[in-house]
Coordinates of C-alpha atoms in Angstrom, one line a residue:
X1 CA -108.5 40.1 73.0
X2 CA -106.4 36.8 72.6
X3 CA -108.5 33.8 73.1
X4 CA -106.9 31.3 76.0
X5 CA -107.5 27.6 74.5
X6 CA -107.3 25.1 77.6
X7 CA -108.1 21.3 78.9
X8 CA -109.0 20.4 82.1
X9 CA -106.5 20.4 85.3
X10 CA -103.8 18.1 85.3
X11 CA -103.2 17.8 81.5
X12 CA -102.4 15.0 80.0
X13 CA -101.1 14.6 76.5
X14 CA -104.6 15.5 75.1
X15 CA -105.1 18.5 77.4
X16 CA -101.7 19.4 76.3
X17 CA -102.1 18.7 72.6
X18 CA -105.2 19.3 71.7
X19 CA -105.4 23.5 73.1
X20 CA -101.8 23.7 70.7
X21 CA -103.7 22.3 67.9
X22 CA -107.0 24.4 68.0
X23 CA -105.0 27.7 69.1
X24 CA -103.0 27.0 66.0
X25 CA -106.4 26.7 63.9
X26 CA -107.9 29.9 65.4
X27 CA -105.1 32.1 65.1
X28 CA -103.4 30.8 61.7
X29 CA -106.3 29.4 60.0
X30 CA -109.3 31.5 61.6
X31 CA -107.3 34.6 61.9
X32 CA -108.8 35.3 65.4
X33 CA -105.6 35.8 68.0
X34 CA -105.3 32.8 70.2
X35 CA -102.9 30.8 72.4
X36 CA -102.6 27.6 74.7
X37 CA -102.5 27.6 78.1
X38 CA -102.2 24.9 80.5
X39 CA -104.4 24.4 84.1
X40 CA -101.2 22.8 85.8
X41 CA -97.7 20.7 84.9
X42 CA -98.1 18.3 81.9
X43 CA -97.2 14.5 82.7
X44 CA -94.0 13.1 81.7
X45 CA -95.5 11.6 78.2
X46 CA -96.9 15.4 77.2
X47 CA -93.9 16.5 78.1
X48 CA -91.9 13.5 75.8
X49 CA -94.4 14.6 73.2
X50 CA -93.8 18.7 73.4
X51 CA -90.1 17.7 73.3
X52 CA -90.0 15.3 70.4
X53 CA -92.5 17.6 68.3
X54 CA -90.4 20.8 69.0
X55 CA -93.7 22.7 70.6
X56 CA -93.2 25.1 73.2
X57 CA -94.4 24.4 76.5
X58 CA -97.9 26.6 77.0
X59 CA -98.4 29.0 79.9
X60 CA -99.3 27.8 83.0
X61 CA -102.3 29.4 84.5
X62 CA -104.2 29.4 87.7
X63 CA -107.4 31.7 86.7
X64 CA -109.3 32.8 84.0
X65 CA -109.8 37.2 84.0
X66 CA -113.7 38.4 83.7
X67 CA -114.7 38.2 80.5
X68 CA -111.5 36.9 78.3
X69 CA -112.6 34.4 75.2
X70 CA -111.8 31.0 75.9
X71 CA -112.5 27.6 74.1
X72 CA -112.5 24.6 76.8
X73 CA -110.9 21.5 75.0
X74 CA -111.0 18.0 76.6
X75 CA -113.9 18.5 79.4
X76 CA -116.9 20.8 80.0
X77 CA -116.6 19.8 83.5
X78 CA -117.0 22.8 85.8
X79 CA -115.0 21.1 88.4
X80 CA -111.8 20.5 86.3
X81 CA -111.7 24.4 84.9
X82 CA -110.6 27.6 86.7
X83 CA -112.8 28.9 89.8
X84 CA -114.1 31.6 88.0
X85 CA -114.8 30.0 84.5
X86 CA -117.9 31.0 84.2
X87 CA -117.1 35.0 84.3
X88 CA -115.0 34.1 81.2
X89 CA -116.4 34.4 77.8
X90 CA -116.8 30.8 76.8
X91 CA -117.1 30.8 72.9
X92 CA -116.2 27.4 72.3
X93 CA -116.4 23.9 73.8
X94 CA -114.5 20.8 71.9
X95 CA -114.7 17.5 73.9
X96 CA -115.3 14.0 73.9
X97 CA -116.9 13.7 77.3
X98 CA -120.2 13.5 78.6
X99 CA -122.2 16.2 79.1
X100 CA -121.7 17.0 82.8
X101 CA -123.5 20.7 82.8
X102 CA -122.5 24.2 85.0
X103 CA -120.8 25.8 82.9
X104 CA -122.6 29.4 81.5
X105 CA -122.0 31.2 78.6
X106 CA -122.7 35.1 77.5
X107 CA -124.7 33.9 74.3
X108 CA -124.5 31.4 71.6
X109 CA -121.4 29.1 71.3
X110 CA -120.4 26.4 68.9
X111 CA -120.2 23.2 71.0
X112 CA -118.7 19.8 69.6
X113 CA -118.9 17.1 71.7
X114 CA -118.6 13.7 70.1
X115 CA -118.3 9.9 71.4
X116 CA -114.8 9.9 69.9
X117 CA -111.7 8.3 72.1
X118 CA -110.0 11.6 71.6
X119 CA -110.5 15.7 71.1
X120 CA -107.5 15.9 69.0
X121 CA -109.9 13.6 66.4
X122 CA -112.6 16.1 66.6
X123 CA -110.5 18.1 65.7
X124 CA -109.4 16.7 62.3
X125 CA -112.5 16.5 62.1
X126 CA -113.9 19.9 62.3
X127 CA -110.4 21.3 60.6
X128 CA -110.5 19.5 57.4
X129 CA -108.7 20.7 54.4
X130 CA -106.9 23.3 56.3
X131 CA -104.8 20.6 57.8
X132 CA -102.7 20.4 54.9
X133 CA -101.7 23.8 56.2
X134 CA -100.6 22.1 59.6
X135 CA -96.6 22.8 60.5
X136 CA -95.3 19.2 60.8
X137 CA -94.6 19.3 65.1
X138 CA -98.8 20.1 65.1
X139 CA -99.6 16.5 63.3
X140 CA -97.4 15.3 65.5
X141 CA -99.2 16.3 68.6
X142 CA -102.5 15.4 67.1
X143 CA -100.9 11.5 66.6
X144 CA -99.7 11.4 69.9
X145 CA -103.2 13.0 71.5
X146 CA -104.8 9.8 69.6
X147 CA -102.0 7.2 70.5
X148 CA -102.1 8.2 73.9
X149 CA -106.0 8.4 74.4
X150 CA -106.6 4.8 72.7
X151 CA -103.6 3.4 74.9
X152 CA -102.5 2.7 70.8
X153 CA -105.7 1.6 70.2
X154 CA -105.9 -0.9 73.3
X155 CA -109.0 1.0 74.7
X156 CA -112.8 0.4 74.7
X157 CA -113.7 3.7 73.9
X158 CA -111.2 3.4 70.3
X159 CA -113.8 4.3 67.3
X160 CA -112.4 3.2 63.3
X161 CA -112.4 7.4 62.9
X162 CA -109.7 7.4 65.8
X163 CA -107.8 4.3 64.1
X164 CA -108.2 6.0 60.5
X165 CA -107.0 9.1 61.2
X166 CA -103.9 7.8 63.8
X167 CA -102.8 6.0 60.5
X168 CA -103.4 9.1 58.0
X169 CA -101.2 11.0 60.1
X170 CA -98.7 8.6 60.9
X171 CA -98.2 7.9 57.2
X172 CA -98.0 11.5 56.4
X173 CA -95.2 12.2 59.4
X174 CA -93.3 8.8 58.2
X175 CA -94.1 7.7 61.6
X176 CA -94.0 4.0 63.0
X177 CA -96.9 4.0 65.2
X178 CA -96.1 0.9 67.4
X179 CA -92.2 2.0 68.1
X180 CA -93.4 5.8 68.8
X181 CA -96.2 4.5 71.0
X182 CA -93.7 2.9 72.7
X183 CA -91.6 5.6 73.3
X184 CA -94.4 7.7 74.6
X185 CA -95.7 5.1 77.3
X186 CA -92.3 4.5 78.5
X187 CA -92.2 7.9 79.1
X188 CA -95.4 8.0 80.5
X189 CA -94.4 5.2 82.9
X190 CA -91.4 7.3 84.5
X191 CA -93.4 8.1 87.6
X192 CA -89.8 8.2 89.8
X193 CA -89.5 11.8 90.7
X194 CA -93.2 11.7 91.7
X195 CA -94.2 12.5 95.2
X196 CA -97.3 9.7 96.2
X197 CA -99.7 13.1 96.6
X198 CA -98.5 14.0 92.8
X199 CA -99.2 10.6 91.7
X200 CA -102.7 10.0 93.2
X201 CA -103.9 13.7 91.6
X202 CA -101.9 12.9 88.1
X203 CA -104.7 11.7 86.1
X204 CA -107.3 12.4 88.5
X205 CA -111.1 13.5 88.2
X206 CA -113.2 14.2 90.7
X207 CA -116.7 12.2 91.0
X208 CA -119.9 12.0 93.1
X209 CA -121.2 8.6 93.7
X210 CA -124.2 7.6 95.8
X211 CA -123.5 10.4 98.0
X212 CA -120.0 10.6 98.1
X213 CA -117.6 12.6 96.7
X214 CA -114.2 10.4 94.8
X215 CA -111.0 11.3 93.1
X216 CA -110.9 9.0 90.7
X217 CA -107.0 8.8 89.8
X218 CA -105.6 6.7 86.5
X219 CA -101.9 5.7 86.6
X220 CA -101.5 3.9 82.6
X221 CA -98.0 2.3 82.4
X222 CA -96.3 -0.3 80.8
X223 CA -94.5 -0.9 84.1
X224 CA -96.8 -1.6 86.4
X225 CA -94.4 -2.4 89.2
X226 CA -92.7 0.7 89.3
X227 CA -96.1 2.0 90.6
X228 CA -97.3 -1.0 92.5
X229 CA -94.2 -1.4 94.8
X230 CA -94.8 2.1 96.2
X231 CA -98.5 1.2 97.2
X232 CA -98.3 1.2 101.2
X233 CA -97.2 4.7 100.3
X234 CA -99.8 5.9 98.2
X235 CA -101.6 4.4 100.1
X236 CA -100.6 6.1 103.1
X237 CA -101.0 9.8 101.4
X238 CA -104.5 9.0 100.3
X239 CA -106.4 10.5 103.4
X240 CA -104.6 13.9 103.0
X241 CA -105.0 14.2 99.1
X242 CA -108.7 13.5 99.9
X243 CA -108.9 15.8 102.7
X244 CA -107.0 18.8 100.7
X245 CA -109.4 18.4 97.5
X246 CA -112.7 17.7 99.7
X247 CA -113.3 14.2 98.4
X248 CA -114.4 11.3 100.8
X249 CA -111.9 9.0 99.2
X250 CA -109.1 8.3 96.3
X251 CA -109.3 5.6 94.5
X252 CA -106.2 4.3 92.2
X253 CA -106.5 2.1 89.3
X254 CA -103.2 1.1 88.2
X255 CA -103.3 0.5 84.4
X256 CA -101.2 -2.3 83.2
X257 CA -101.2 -1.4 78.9
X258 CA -99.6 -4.0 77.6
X259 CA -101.6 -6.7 80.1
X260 CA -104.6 -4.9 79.2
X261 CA -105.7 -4.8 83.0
X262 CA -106.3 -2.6 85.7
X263 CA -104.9 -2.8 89.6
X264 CA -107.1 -0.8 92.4
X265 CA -105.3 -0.1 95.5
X266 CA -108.0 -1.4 98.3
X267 CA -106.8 0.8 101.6
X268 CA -110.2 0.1 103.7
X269 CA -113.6 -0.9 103.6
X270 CA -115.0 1.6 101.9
X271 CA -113.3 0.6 98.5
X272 CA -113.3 -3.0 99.4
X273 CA -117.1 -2.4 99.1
X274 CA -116.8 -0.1 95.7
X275 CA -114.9 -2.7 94.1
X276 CA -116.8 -5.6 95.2
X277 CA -119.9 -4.0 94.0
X278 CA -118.9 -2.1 91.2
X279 CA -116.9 -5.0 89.4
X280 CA -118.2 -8.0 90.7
X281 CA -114.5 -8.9 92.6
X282 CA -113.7 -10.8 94.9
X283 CA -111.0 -8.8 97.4
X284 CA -109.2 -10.4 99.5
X285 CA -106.4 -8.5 100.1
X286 CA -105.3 -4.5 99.7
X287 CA -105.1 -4.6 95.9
X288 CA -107.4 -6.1 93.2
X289 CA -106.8 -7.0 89.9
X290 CA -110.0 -6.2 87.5
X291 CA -108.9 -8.4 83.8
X292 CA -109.8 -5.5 80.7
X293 CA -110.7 -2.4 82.7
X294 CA -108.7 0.1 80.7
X295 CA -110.6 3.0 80.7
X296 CA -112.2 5.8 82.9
X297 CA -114.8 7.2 81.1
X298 CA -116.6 3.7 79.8
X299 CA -116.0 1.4 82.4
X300 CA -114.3 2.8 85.7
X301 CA -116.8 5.8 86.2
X302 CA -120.3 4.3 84.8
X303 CA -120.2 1.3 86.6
X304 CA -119.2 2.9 90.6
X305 CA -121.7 1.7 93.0
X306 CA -121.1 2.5 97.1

């Protein structure tokens, strides 16, 4: 049977990159059959990056059949994957997350989790000197997974691997990284043809904290305003995304790249009190600037207090 390589729901340029990358490694390399798939519609800079690099867009799925082989790439978080995951055949986990647990497996898997800002690094990683057998549009996914994932290395969670290896590819693809990072976040800051419910589940995870149950959505741009002017609106569609998706409440953190901050959208009490606790602000109005917060995983999502 063909192995299904897929990220988590809502893919962004990582969960779009990195299951090309690996199904190109299992079925070229590995000689086991393999493809990508994708858990929903890419963001606009995955889908900059699949047309710059050439790459087909991967299948869209919904479900996972009994027993097919997959690898999970960028999560092993139950809650992000398929309903019935855990009837697949899990027979490989890649992922730069922390270990969240649920998933089950039918026996012994190789599992590579690293603290890494990206899985498209692991990946080097754990490919080697096969890489040199990489078709030219691959590397260029694997840079842009890296480029977008380290916000061009403007994020906490950047390692020197991430920064080394960015370089060795963009070197070997005659790439400018600062003028292509560019392009990517301007495309990633398009958010126009966006309803406010598709914006708020984007970039979203889903989190429980102290008893309650948060989408946690990430909007990174380099034009902040383009978001920010539409808050009364998101704001507005929050209670129904939250409803729909059985979370207690959304909460939006705008992040400004290039100002290296982050804006959360303050719609009642309840995040009034998350943000006055969990960052030490002072809110005094329906949006609050936090100065550095760039990142979800090592500074949004450790420090939520209710």
């Amino acid at each position: 049977m063909t192995t299904l390589v897929f990220g988590h729901r809502s893919p962004d340029t990582d969960s779009t990159g990195s299951p090309i990358i690996w199904a190109w490694y299992l079925d070229q390399i590995k000689e086991t059959p393999a493809k990508p798939v994708l858990l929903g519609e890419p963001n606009t800079e995955a889908l900059f990056v699949l047309d710059r690099w050439s790459l087909d867009k991967p299948e869209i799925i919904s479900d996972v059949a009994a027993d097919t082989p997959v690898v999970i790439v960028d999560t092993n978080n139950p809650a992000e994957l398929p309903n019935g995951i855990n009837n697949a055949d899990i027979t490989g986990i890649i992922d730069h997350h922390k270990l969240v647990g649920g998933l089950e497996t039918k026996g012994p898997i190789e599992i590579r989790i690293e603290p890494l800002a990206c899985t498209a690094t692991i990946m080097w990683k754990m490919i080697g000197k096969d890489m040199a057998q990489m078709p030219t549009g691959i590397k260029g996914a694997m840079l842009s997974c890296i480029l977008s994932d380290t916000l061009e290395f403007r994020s906490p969670t950047t390692t020197q691997e991430d920064k080394a290896i960015a370089w060795d590819l963009a070197e070997d693809l005659g790439v400018d990284i600062s003028a292509y990072a560019a392009e990517m976040f301007a495309a990633k800051s398009d958010v126009s043809a966006f309803s406010e419910a598709e914006l708020l589940r984007m970039d979203s995870k889903e989190y429980e904290v102290g008893g309650k149950q948060f989408r946690v959505s990430v909007l990174e741009t380099t034009s902040p305003a383009q978001v920010l002017d539409r808050k009364d609106a998101l704001m507005a569609a929050m209670p129904g995304v939250a409803s729909d998706d059985g979370a207690d409440q959304v909460l939006l953190f705008v992040v400004d790249i290039l100002a290296e901050e982050a804006t959360l959208l303050v719609p009642n009490d309840l995040v009034k009190s998350v943000a006055e606790k969990s960052f030490d602000a002072q809110v005094s109005g329906d949006t609050v600037v936090l100065p550095g917060v760039m990142s979800r995983k090592k500074q949004i999502i450790p420090n939520l207090k209710v």
